[in-house]
Tab-separated table of C-alpha atoms and ligand atoms in Angstrom:
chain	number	residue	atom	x	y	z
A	1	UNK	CA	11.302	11.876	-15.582
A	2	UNK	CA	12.917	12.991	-19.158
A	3	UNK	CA	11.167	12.638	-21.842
A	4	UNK	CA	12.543	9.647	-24.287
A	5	UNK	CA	13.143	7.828	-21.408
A	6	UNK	CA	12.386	3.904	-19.909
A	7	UNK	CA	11.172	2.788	-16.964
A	8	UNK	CA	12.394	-0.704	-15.863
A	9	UNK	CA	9.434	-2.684	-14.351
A	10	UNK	CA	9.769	-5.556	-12.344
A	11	UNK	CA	6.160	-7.525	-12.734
A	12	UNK	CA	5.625	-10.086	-9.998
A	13	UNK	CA	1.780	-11.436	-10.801
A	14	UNK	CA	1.943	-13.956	-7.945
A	15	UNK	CA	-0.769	-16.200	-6.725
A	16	UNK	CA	-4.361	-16.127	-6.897
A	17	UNK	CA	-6.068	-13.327	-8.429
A	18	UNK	CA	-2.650	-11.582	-8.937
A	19	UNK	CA	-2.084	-12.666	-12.480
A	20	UNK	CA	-5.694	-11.462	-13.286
A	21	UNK	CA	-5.382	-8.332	-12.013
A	22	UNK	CA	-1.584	-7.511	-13.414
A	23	UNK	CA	-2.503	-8.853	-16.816
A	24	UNK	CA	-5.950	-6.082	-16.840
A	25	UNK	CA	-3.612	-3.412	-15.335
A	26	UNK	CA	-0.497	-3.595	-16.897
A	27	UNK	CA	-1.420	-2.600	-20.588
A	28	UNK	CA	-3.007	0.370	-19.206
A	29	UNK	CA	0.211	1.364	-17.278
A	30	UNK	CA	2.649	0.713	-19.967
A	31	UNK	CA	-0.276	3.246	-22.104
A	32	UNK	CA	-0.073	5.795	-19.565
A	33	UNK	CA	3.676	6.253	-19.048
A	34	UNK	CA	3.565	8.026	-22.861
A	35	UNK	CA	1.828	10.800	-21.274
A	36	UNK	CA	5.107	11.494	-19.923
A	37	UNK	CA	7.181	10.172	-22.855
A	38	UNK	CA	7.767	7.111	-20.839
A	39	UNK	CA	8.455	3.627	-22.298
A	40	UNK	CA	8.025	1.204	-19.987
A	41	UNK	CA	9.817	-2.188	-19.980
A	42	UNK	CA	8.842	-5.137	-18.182
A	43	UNK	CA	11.008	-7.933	-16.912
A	44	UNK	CA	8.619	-10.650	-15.594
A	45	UNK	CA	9.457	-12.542	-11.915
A	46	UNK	CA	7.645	-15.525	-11.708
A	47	UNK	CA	7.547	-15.157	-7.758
A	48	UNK	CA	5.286	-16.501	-5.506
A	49	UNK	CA	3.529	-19.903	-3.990
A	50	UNK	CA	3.793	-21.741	-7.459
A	51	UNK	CA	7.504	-21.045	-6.809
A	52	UNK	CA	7.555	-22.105	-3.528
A	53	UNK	CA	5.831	-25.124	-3.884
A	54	UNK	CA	7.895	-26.033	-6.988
A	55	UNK	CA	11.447	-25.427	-5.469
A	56	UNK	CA	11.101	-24.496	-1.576
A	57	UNK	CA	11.468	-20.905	-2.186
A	58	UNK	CA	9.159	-18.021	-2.971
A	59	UNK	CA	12.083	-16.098	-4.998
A	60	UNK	CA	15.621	-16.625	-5.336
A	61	UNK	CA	18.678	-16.190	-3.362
A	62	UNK	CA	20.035	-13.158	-5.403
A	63	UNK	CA	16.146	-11.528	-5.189
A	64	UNK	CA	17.139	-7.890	-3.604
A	65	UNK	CA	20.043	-7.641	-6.302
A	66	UNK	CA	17.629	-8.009	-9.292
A	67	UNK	CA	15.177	-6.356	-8.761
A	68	UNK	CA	17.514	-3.400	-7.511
A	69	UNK	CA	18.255	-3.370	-10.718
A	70	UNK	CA	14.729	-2.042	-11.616
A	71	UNK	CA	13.410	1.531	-11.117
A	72	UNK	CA	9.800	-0.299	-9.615
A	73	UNK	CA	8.353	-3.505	-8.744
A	74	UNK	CA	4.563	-4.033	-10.048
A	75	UNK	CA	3.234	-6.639	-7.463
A	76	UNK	CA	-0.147	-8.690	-8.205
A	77	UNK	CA	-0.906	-10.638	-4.652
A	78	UNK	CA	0.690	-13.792	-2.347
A	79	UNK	CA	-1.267	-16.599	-0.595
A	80	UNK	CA	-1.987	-19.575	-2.104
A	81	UNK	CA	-4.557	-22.552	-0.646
A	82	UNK	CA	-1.781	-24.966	0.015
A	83	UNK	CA	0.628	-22.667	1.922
A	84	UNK	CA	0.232	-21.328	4.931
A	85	UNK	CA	-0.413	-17.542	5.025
A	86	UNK	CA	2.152	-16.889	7.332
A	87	UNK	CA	4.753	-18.322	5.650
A	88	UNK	CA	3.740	-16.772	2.063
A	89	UNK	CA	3.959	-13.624	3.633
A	90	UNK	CA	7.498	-14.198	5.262
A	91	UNK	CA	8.145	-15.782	1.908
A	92	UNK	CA	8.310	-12.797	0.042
A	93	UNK	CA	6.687	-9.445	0.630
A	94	UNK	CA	8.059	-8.859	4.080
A	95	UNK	CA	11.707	-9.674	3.093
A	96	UNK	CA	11.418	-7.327	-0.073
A	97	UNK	CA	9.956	-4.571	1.873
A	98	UNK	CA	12.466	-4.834	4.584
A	99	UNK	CA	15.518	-5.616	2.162
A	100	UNK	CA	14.929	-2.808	0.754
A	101	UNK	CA	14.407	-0.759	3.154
A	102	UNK	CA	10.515	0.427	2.164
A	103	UNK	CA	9.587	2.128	5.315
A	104	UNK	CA	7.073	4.099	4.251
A	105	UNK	CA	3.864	2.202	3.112
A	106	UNK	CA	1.226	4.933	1.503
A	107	UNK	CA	-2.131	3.752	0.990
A	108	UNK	CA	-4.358	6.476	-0.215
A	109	UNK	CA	-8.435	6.488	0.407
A	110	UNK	CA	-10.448	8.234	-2.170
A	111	UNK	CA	-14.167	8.074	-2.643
A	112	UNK	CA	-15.133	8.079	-6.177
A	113	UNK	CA	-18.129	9.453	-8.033
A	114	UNK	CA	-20.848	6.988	-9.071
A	115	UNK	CA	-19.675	3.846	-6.582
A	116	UNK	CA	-21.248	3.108	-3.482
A	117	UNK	CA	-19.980	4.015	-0.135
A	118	UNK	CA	-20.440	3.784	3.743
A	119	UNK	CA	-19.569	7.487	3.976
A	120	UNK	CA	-22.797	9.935	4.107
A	121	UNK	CA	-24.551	11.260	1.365
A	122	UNK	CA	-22.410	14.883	0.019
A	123	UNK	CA	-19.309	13.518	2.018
A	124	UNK	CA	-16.169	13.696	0.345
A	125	UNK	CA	-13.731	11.141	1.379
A	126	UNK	CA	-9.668	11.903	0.217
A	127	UNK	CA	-7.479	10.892	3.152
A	128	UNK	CA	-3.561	8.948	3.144
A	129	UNK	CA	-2.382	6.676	5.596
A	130	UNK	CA	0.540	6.274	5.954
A	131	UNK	CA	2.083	3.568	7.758
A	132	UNK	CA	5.553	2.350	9.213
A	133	UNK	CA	6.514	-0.461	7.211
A	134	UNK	CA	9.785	-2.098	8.912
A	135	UNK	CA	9.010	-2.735	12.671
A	136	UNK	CA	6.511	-2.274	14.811
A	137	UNK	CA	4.840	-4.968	15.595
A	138	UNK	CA	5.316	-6.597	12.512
A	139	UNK	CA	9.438	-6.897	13.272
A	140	UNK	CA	9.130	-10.505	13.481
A	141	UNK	CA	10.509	-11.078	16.961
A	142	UNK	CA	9.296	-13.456	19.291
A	143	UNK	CA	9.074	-17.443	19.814
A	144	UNK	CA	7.688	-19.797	21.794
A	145	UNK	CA	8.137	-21.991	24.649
A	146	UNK	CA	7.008	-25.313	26.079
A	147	UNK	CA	5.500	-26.008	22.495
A	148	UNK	CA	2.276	-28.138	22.650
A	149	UNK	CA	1.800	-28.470	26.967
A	150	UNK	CA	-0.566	-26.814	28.657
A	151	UNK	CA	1.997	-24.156	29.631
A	152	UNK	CA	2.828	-23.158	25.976
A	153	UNK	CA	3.932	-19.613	26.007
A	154	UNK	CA	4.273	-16.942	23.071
A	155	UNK	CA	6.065	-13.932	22.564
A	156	UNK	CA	5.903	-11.362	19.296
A	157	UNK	CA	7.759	-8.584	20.913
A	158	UNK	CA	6.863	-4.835	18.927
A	159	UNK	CA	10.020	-2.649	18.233
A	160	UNK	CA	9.800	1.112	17.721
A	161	UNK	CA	12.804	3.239	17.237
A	162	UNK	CA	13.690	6.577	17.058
A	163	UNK	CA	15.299	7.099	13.830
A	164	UNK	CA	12.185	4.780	11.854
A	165	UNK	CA	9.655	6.802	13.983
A	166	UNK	CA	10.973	9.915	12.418
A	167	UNK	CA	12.011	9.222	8.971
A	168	UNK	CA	8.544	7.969	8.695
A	169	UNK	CA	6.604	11.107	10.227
A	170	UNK	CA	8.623	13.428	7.948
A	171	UNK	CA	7.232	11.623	5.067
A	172	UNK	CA	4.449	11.721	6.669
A	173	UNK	CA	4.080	15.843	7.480
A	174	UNK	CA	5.344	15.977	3.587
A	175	UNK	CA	2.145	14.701	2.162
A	176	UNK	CA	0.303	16.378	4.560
A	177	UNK	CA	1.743	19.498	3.755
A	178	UNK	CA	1.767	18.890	-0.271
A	179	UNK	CA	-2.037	17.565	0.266
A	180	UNK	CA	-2.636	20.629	2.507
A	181	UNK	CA	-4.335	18.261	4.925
A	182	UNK	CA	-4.501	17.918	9.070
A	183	UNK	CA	-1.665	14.909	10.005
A	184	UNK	CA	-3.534	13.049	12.666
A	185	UNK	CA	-1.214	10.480	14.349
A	186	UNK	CA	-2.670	7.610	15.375
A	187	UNK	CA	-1.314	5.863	18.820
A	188	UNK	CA	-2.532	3.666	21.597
A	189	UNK	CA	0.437	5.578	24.013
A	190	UNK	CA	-2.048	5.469	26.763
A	191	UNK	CA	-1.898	2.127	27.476
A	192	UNK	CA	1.169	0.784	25.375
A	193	UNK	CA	3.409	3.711	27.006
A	194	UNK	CA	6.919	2.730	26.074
A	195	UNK	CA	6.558	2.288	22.162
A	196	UNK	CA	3.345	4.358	21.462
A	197	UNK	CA	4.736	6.811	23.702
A	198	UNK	CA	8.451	6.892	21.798
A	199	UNK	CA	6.380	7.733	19.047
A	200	UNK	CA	4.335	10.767	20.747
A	201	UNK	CA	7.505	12.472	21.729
A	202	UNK	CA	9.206	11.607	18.441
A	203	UNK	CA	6.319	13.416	15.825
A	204	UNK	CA	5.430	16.192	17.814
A	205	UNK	CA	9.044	17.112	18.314
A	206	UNK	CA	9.779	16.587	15.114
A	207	UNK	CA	6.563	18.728	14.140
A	208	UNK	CA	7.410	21.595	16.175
A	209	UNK	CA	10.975	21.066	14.302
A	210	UNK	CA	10.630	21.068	11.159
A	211	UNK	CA	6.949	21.360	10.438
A	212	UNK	CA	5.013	24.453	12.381
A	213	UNK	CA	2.779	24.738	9.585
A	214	UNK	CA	1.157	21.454	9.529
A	215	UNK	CA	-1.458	20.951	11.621
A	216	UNK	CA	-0.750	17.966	13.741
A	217	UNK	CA	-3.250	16.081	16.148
A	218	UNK	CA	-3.071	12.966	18.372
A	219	UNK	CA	-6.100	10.475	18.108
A	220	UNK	CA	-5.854	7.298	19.859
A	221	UNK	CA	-6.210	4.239	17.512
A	222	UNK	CA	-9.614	3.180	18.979
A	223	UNK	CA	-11.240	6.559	18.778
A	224	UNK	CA	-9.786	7.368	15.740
A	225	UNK	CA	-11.641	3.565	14.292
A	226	UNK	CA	-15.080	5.187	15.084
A	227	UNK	CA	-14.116	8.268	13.841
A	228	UNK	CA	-12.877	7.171	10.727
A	229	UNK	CA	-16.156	5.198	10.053
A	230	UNK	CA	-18.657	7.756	11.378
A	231	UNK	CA	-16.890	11.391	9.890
A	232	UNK	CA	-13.799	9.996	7.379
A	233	UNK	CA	-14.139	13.357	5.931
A	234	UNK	CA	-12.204	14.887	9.227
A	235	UNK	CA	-8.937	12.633	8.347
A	236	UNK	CA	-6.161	14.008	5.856
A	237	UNK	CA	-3.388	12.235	6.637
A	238	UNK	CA	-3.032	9.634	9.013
A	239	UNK	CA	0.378	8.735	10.234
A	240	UNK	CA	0.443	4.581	11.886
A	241	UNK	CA	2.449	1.907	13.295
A	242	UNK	CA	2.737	-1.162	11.103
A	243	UNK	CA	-0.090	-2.911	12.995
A	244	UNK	CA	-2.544	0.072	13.007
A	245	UNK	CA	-1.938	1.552	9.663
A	246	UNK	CA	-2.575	-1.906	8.022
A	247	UNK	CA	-5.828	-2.108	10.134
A	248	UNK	CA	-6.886	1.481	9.843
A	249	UNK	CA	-6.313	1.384	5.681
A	250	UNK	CA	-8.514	-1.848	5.308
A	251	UNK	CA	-11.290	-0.041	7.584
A	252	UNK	CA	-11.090	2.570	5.496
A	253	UNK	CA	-11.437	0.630	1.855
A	254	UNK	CA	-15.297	0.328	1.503
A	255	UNK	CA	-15.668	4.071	1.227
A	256	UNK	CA	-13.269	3.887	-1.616
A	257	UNK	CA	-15.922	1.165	-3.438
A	258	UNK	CA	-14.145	-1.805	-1.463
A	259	UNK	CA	-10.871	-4.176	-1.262
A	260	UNK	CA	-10.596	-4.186	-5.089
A	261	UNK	CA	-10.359	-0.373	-5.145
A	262	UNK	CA	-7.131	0.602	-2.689
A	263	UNK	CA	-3.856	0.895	-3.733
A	264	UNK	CA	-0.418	1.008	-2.172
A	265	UNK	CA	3.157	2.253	-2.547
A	266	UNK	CA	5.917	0.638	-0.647
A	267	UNK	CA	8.908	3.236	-1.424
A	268	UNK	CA	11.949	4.892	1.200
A	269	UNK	CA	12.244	8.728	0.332
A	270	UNK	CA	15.979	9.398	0.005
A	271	UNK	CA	17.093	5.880	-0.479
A	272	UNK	CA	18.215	5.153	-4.181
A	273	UNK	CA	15.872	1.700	-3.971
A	274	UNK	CA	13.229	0.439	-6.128
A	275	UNK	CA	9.583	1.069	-4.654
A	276	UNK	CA	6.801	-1.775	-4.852
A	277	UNK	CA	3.478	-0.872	-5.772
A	278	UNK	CA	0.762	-3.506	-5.244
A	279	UNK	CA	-2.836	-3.369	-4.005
A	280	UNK	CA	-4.161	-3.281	-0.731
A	281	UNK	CA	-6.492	-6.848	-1.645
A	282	UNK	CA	-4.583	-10.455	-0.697
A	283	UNK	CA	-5.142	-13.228	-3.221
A	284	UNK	CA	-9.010	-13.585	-2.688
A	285	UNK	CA	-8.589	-17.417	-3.212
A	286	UNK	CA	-12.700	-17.689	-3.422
A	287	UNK	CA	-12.612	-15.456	-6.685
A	288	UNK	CA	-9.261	-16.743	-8.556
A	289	UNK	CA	-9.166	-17.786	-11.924
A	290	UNK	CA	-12.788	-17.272	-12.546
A	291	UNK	CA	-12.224	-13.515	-14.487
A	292	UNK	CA	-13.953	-11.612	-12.230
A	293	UNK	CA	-11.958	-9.634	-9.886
A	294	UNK	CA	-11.730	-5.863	-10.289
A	295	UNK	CA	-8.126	-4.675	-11.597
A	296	UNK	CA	-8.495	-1.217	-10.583
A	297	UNK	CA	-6.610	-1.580	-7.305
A	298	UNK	CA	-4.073	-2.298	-9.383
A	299	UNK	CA	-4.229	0.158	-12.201
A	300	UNK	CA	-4.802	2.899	-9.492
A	301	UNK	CA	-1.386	1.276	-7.837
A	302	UNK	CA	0.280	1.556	-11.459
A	303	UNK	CA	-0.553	5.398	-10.654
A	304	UNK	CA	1.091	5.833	-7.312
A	305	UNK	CA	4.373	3.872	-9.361
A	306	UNK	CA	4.084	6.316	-12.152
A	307	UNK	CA	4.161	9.653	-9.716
A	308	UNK	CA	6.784	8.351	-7.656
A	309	UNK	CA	9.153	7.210	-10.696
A	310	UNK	CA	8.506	10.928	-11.949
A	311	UNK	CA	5.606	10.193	-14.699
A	312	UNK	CA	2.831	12.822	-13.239
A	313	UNK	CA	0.965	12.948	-16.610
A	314	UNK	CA	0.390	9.553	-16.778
A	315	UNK	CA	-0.784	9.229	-13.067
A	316	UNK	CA	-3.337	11.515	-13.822
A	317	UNK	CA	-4.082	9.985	-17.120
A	318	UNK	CA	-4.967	6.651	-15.149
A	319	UNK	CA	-7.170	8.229	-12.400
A	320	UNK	CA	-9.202	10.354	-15.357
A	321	UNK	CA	-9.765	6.840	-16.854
A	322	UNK	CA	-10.578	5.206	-13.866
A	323	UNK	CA	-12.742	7.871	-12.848
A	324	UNK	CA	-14.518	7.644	-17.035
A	325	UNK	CA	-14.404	3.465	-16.153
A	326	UNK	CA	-16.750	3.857	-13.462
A	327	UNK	CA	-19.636	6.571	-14.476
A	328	UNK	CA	-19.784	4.360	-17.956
A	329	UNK	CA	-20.185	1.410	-15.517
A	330	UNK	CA	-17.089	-0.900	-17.046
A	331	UNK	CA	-16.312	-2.493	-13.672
A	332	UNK	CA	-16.499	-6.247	-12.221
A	333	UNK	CA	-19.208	-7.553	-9.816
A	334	UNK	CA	-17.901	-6.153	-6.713
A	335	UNK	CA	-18.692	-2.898	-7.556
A	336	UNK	CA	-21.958	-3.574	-9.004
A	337	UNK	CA	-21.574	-4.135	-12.844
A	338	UNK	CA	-20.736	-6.911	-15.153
A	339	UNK	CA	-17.381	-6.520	-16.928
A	340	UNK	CA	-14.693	-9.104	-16.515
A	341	UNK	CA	-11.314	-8.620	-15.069
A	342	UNK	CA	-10.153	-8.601	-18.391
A	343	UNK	CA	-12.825	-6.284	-19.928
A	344	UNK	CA	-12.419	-3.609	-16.945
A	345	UNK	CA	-8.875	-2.841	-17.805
A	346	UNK	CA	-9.412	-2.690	-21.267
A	347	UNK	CA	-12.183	-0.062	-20.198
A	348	UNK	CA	-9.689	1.799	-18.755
A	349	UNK	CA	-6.650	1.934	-21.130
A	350	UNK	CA	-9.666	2.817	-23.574
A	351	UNK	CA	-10.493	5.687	-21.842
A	352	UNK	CA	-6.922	7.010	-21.144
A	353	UNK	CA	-7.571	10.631	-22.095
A	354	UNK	CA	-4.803	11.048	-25.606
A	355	UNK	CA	-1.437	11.570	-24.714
A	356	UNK	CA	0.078	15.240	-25.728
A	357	UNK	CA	3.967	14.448	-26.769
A	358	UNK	CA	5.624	16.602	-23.896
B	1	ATP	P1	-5.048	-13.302	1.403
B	1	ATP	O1	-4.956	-14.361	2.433
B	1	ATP	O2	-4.183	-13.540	0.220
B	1	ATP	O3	-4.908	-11.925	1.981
B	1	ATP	P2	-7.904	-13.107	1.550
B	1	ATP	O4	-9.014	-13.681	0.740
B	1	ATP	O5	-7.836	-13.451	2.984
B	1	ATP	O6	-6.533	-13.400	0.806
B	1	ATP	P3	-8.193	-10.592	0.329
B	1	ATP	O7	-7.643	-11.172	-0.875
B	1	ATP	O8	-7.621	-9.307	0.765
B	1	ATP	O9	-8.037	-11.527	1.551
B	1	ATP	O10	-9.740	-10.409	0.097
B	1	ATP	C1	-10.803	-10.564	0.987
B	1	ATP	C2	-12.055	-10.708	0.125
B	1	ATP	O11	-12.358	-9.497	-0.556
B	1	ATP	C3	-11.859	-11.738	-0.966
B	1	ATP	O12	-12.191	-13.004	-0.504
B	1	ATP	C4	-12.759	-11.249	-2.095
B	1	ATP	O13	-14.041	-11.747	-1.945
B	1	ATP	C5	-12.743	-9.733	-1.908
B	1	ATP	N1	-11.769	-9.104	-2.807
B	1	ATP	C6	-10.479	-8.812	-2.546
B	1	ATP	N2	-9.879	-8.262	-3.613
B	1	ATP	C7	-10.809	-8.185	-4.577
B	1	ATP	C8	-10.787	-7.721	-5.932
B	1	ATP	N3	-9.686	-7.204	-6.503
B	1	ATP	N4	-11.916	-7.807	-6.648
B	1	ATP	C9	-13.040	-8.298	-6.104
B	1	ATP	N5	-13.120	-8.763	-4.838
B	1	ATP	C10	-12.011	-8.710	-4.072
């Protein structure tokens, strides 16, 4: 991005411990984008169950148009104790990631010096998935019938297309290509033949396409569980349905310190749309408003919206003081220390290395 430049934030705290975590965060975002000559400017949303409760709807009518009028949305968390989870989630982060078209959903897994982790001593763990964001079986199809008798029957019918099969395994062989990494696609096509095995024929066509010099590997989704947990330093990049790339990314946070450590980018490569950058965590309603839930899955998200809206410098600026956070021990309870929400994120923006004026 050019120097001199803003960078028009939506900020959507939402419920539970997303207003916690976006207040710790956000400072040090705002910090960082000067490393690229960035200023950022936030318009606040105030989104979410509160919302819902108060007027019968999670966000406005006009919601796509305004915040398409944003380069990025900064998103704290949904759920709140007196909603259903179900319908927070259909309330608002599933139509803003399929109004706008997000189908790629990146959720990077990095093990980090000094924090505890499930993966063996030496190990390094540094592996993307990336996950189909629009159908799957997460389309939202289905119903029931012969509510409440005996015979009560369900449907939730998964969808996989051609042309979101590929556009998501080219981003997908891009980072694995940029990272240098093996792409290891993750089906179930031997049982699930018709879907899982669109998707087979899809990547490695496209691979053999477009892509001969990324290494590309099937693993099926149940082997590639207990490999992931017993050797996570053979995955790169891991290409998923919507179902199995949520699953797999959540298996896969405790050897990056836990839920309040994973980020996530919701963006469409080649579509001119806003992308929305929240953590992997929900609203952990057991630790809300009591100051103690780690922002860092947040700041580290502010760093996936800071590469992707052209602000490299400070992406790496946050990571460096992430990475200073942790070996001085400034982080919450989950990851063994005592700092407050609040206190961690001031850690970090203190430790943002200074900014050179590019
Ligand atoms: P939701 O229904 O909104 O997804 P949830 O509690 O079911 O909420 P998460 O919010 O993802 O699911 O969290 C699961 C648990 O992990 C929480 O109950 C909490 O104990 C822990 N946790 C999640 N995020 C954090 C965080 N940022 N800091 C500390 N602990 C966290």
């Amino acid at each position: 991005m050019e120097a001199g430049r803003t960078l028009r934030v939506a900020v959507i705290r939402g419920d539970g411990i997303g207003p916690e975590v976006v207040a710790a965060a956000l400072p040090a975002i705002c910090d960082a984008a000067a490393h690229d000559g960035v200023a950022v400017v936030c318009e606040e949303l105030d989104w979410g169950g509160e919302r819902l409760l108060r007027t019968g709807a999670a966000m406005p009518p006009d919601a796509l148009d305004l915040v398409r009028a944003h380069d990025a949305i900064l998103f704290g968390a949904i759920g709140h104790p007196q909603i259903d989870p179900a319908e927070s989630v259909w309330s608002l982060v599933l139509p803003l990631r399929k109004g706008l078209e997000l189908y790629a959903n990146l959720r990077p897994v990095v093990g980090w010096d000094g924090l505890w982790s499930p993966a063996r001593e030496g190990v390094e763990v540094d592996f993307l998935v990336v996950r189909e964001n629009t159908e799957g079986e997460y389309s939202g199809i289905g119903g029931r019938a012969h509510a409440g008798t005996p015979l009560e029957v369900a449907t939730e019918v998964a969808v996989h297309s051609r042309p979101a099969i590929e556009r998501i395994a080219r981003c997908a062989f891009l980072h694995a290509r940029e990272r240098g990494q093996l792409l290891t696609l993750a089906t179930k096509s031997n049982v699930n033949r018709h879907g899982y095995g669109l998707w087979d024929e899809v990547v490695f066509e496209l691979g053999a396409r477009e892509f001969p010099d990324v290494a590309l590997e099937k693993n099926y989704v149940d082997a590639l569980a207990t490999r992931m947990v017993a050797r996570p330093e053979s995955l790169g990049v891991v290409l998923a349905g919507n179902l199995f790339g949520d699953i797999l990314s959540d298996l896969g946070a405790p050897f990056a310190g836990g839920l309040g450590m994973v980020p996530s980018a919701n963006v469409a490569p080649g579509l001119d749309v806003p992308g929305f950058f929240e953590p992997v965590h929900g609203s952990a309603p057991d630790i809300a408003g009591k100051g103690v839930a780690n922002p860092l899955a947040t700041v580290l998200s502010g760093a996936m919206l800071l590469r992707e809206n052209g602000c490299p410098a400070g992406a790496g600026a946050l990571e460096t003081a992430v990475a200073a956070a942790i070996r001085d021990g400034a982080v919450t309870a989950d990851l063994g220390g005592r700092a407050t929400t609040a206190e961690a994120g001031e850690a970090v923006r203190a430790a943002l290395p200074a900014a050179v004026t590019p």
